[in-house]
PDB file of C-alpha atoms in Angstrom:
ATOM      1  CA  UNK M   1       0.000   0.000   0.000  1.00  0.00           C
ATOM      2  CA  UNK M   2       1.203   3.671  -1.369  1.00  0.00           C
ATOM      3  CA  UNK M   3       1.108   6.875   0.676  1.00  0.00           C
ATOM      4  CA  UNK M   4      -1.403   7.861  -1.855  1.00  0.00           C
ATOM      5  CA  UNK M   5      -3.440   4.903  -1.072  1.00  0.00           C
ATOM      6  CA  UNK M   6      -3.824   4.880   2.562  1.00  0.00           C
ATOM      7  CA  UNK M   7      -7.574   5.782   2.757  1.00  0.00           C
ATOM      8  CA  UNK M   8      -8.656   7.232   6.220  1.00  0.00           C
ATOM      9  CA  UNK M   9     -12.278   6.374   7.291  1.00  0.00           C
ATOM     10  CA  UNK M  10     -13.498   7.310  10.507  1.00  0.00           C
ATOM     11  CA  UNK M  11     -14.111   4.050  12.412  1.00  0.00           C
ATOM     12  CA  UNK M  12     -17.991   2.550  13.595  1.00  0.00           C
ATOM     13  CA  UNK M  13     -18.151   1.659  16.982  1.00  0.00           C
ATOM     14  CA  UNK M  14     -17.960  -2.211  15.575  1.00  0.00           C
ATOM     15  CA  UNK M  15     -14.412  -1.921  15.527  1.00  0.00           C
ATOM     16  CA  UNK M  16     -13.703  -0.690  19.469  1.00  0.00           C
ATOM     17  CA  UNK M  17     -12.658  -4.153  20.321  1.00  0.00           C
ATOM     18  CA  UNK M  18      -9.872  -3.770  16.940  1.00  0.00           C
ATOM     19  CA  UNK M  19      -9.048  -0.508  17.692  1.00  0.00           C
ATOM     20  CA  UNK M  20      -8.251  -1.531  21.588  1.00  0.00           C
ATOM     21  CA  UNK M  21      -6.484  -4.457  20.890  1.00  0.00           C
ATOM     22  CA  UNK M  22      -3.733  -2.260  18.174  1.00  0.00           C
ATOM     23  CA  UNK M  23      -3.794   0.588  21.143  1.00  0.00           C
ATOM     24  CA  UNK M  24      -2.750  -1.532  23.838  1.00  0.00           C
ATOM     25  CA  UNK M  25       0.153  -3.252  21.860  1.00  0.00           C
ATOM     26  CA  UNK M  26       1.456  -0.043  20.984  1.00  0.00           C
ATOM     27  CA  UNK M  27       1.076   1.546  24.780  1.00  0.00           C
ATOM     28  CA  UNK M  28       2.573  -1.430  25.946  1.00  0.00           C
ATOM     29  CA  UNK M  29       6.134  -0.442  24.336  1.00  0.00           C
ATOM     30  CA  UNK M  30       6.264   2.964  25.916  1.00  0.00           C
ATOM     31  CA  UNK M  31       8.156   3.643  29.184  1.00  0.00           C
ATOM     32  CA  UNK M  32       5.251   5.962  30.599  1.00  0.00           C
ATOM     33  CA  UNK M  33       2.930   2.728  30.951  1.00  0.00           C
ATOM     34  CA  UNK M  34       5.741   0.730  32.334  1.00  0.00           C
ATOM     35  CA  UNK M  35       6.229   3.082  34.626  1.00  0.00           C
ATOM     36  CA  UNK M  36       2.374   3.205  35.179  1.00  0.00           C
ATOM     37  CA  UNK M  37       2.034  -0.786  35.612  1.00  0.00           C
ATOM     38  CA  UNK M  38       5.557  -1.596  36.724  1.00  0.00           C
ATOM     39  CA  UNK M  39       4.678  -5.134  36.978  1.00  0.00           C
ATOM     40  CA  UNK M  40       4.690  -7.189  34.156  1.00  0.00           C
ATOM     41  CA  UNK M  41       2.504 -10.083  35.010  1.00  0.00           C
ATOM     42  CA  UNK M  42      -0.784  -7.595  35.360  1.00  0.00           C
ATOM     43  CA  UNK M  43       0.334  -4.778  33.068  1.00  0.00           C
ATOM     44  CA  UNK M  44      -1.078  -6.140  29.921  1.00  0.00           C
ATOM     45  CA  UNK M  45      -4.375  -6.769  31.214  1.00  0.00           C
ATOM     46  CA  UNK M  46      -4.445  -3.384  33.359  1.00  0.00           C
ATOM     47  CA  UNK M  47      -3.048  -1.625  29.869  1.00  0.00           C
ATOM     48  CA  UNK M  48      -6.017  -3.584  27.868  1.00  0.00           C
ATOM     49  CA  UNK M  49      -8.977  -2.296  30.611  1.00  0.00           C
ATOM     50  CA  UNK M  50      -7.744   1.116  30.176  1.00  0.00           C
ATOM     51  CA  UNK M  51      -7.240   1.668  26.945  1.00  0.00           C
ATOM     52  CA  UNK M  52     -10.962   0.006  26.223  1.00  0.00           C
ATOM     53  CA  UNK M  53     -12.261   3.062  28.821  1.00  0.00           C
ATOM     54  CA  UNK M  54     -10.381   5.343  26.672  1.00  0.00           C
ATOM     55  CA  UNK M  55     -11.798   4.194  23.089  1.00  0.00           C
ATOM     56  CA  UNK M  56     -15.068   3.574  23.915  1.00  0.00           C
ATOM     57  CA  UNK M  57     -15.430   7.047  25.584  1.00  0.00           C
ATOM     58  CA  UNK M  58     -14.454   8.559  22.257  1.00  0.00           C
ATOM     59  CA  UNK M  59     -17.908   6.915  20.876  1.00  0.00           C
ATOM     60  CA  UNK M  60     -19.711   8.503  23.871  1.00  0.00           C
ATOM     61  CA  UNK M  61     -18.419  11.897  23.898  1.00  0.00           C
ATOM     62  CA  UNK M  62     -19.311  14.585  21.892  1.00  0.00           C
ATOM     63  CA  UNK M  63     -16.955  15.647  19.670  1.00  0.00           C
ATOM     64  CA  UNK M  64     -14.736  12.530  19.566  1.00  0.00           C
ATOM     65  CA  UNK M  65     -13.852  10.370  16.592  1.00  0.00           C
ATOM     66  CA  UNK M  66     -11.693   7.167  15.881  1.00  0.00           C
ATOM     67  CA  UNK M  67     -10.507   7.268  12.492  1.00  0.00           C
ATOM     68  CA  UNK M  68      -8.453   4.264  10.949  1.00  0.00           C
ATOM     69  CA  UNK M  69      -6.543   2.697   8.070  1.00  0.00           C
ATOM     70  CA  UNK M  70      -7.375  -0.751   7.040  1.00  0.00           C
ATOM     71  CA  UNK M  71      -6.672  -3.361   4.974  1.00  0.00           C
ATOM     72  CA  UNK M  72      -8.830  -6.617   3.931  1.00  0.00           C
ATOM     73  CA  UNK M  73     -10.896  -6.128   7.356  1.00  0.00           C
ATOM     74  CA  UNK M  74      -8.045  -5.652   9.437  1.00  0.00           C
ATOM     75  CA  UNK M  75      -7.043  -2.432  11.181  1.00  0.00           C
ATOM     76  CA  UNK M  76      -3.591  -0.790  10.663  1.00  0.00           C
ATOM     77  CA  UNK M  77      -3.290   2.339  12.107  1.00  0.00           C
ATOM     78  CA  UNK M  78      -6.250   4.026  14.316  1.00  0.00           C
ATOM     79  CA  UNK M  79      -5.860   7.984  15.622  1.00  0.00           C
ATOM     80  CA  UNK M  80      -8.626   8.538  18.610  1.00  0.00           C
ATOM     81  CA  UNK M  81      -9.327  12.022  19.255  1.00  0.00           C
ATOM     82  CA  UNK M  82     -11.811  13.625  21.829  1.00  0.00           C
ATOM     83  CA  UNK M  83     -12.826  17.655  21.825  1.00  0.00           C
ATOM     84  CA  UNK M  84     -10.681  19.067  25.021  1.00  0.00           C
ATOM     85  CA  UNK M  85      -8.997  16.338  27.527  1.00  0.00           C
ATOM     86  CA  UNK M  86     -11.977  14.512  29.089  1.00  0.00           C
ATOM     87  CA  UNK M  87     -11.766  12.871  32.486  1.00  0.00           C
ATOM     88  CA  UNK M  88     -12.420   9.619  32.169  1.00  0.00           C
ATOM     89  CA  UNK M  89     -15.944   8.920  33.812  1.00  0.00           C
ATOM     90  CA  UNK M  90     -15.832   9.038  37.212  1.00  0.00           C
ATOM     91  CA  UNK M  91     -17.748   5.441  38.432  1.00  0.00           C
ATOM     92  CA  UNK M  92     -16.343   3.167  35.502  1.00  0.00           C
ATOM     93  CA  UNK M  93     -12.890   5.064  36.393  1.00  0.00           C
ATOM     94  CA  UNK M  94     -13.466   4.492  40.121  1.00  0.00           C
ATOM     95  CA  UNK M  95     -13.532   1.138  39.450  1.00  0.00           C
ATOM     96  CA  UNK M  96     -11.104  -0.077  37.682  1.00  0.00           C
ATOM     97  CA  UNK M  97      -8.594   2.130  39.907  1.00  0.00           C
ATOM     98  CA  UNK M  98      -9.652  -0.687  42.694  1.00  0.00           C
ATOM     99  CA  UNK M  99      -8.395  -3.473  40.331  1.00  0.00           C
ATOM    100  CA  UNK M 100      -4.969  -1.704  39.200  1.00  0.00           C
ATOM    101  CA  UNK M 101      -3.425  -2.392  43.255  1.00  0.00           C
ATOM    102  CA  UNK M 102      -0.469   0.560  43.381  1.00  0.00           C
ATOM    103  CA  UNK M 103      -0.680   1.340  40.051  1.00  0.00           C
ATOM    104  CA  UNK M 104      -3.615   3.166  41.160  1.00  0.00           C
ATOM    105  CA  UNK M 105      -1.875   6.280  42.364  1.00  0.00           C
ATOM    106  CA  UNK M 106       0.566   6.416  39.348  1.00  0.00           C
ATOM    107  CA  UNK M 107      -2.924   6.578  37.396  1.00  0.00           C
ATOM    108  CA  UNK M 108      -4.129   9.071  39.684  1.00  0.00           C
ATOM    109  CA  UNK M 109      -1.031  11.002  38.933  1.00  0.00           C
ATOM    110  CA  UNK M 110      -0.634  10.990  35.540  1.00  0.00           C
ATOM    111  CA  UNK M 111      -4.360  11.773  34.725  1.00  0.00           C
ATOM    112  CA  UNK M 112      -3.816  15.324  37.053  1.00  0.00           C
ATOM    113  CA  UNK M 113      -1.152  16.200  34.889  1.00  0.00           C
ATOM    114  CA  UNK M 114      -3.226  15.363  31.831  1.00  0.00           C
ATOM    115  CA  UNK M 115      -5.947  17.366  32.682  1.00  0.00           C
ATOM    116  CA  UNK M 116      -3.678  20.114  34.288  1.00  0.00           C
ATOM    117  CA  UNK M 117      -1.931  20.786  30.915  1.00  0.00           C
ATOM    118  CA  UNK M 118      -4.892  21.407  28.558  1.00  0.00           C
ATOM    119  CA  UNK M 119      -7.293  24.411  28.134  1.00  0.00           C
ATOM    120  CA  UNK M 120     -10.584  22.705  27.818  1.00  0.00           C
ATOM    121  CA  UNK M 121     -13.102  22.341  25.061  1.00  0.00           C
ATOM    122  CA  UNK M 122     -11.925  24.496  22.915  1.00  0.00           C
ATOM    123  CA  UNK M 123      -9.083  22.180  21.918  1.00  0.00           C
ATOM    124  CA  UNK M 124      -8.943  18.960  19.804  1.00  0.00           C
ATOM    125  CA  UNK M 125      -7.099  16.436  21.430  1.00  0.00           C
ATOM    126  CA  UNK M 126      -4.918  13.634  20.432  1.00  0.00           C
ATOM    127  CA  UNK M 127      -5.276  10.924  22.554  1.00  0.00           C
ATOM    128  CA  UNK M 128      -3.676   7.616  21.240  1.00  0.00           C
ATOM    129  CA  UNK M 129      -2.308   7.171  17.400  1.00  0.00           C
ATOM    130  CA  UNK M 130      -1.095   3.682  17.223  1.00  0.00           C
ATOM    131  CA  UNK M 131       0.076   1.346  13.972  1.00  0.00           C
ATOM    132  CA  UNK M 132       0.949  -2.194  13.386  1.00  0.00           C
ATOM    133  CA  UNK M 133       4.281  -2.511  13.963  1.00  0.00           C
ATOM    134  CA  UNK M 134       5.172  -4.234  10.653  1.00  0.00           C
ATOM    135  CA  UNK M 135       3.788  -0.714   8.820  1.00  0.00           C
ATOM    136  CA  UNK M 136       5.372   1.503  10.912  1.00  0.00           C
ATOM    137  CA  UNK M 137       7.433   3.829   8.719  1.00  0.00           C
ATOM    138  CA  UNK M 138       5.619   3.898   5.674  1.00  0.00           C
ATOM    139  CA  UNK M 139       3.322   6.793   6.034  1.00  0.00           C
ATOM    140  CA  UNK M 140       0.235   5.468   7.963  1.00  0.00           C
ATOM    141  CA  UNK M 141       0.693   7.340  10.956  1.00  0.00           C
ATOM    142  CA  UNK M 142       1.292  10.781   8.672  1.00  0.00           C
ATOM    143  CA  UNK M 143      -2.083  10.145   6.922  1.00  0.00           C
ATOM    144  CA  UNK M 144      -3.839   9.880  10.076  1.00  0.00           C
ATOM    145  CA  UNK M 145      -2.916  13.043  11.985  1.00  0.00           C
ATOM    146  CA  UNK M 146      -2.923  14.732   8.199  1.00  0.00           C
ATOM    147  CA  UNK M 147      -6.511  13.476   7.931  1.00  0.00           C
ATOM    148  CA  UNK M 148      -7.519  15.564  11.287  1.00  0.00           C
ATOM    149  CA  UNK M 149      -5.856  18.341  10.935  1.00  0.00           C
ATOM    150  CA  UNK M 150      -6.973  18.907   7.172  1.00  0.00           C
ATOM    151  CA  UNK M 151     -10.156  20.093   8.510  1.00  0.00           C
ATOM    152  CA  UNK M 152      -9.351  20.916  12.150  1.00  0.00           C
ATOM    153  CA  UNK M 153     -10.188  24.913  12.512  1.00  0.00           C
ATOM    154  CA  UNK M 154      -8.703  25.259  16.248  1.00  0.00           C
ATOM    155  CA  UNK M 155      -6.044  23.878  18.286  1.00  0.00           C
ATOM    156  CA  UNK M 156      -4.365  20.209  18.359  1.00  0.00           C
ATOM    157  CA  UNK M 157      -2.991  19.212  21.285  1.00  0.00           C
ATOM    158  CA  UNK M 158      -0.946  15.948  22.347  1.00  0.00           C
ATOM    159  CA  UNK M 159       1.059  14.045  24.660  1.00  0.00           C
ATOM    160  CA  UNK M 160       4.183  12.403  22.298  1.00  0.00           C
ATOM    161  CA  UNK M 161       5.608   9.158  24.128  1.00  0.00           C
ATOM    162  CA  UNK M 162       8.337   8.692  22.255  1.00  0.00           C
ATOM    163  CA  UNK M 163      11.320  10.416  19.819  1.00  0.00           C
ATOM    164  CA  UNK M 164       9.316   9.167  16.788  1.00  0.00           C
ATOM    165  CA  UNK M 165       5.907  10.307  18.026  1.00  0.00           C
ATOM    166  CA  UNK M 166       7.329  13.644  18.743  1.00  0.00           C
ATOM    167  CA  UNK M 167       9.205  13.978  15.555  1.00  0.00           C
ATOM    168  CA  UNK M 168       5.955  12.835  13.416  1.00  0.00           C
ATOM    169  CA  UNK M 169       3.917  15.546  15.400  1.00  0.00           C
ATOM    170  CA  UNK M 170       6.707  18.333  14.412  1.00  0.00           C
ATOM    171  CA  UNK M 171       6.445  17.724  10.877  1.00  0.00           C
ATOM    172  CA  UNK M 172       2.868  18.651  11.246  1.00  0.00           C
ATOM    173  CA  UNK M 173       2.863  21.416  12.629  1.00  0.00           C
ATOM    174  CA  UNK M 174       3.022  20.643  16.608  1.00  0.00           C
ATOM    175  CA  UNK M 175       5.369  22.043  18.667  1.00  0.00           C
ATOM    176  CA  UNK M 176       6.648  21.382  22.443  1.00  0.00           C
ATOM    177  CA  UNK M 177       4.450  23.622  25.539  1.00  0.00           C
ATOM    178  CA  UNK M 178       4.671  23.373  28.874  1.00  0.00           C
ATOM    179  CA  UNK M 179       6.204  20.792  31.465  1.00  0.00           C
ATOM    180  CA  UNK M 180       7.366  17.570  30.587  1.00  0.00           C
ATOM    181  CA  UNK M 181       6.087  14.592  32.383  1.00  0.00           C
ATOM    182  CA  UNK M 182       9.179  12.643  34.051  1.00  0.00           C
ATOM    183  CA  UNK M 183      10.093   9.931  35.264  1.00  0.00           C
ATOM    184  CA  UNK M 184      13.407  10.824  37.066  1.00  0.00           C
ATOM    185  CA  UNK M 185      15.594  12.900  35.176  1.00  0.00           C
ATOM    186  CA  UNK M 186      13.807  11.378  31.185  1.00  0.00           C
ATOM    187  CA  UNK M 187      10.691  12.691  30.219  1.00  0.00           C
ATOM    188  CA  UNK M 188       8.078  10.125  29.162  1.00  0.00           C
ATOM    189  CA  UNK M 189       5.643  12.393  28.503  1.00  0.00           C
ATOM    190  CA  UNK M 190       6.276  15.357  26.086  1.00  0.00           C
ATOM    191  CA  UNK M 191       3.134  17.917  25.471  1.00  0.00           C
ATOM    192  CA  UNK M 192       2.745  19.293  21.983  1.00  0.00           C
ATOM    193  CA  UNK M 193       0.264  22.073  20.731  1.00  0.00           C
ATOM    194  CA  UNK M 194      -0.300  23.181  17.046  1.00  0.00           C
ATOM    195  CA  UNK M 195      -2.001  26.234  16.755  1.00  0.00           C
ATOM    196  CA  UNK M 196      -4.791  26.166  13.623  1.00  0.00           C
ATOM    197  CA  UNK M 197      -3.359  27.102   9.802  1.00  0.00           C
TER     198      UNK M 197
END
């Protein structure tokens, strides 16, 4: 598949469950979630619960989208944005903080700084933009945030989790604001803002 080709669609709720599944194997590479869920043997299925909160809120709140790239049925790249930084709901959040054991406050923690560094609703808001790792490189992850901001008419705002995520979000347009979020002396956490064109 071309550059050219890579058709973004914005995605039914019918795919939440694909969409998850590619979101959670790309979270689970970054060092903010291992430092999140430090242990390994409940990490992938505390990663998996959250991430599903996550997606399916972008079905249930106004102003979010899921947009993907696929191929013969199966999901290659997915973007999920939400209008502003939503908290996640408070009961559903509640309780799965009371299966996450002292990953809990490291949750806790890194929500406050989520919602601490963005303006509100008058933002649109980047919240995962994950592809298969065997098409990473090619261009799927440039369609996707291209696809958004085409139309966007007001700010874009993200965390980047990585050197690549950052340098992808530079070459359209974003550039770094504000604290980083650390763990020690490395940020894992970098937030981005790019103001409308």
């Amino acid at each position: 598949m071309t550059l050219a080709e890579q058709i973004v669609t914005p995605a039914s709720p019918l795919l939440a469950e694909r969409v998850t599944e590619l979101v959670t194997a790309s979270c689970a590479e970054l060092d903010v979630y291992r430092w999140v869920f430090p242990q390994a043997a409940m990490r992938a299925e505390a990663l998996a619960a959250s991430c599903r909160l996550a997606v399916e809120q972008a079905w249930s709140t106004p102003g979010g989208q899921v947009d993907v790239v696929t191929e013969d049925g199966e999901v290659l790249g997915a973007a999920v944005w939400f209008a502003g930084r939503p908290a996640f709901p408070p009961e559903p959040f509640a309780k799965y903080l009371t299966g996450v054991g002292t990953a809990a406050a490291r949750l806790r923690q890194m929500e406050e700084f989520l919602l601490a560094t963005h303006s509100g609703d008058d933002e649109d808001y980047l919240r995962f933009l994950a592809v298969v790792p065997d098409r990473r490189g090619v261009g799927l992850g440039s369609a996707l945030l291209a696809h958004h901001l085409a139309r966007l008419d007001r700010v874009a705002t993200v965390e980047a989790v990585s050197r690549r995520g950052v340098t992808l979000c530079e070459q359209h347009g974003f550039v770094r604001v504000g604290p980083e979020f650390r763990q020690g002396s490395r940020p894992i956490m970098i937030p981005m803002r790019r103001e409308p064109s």
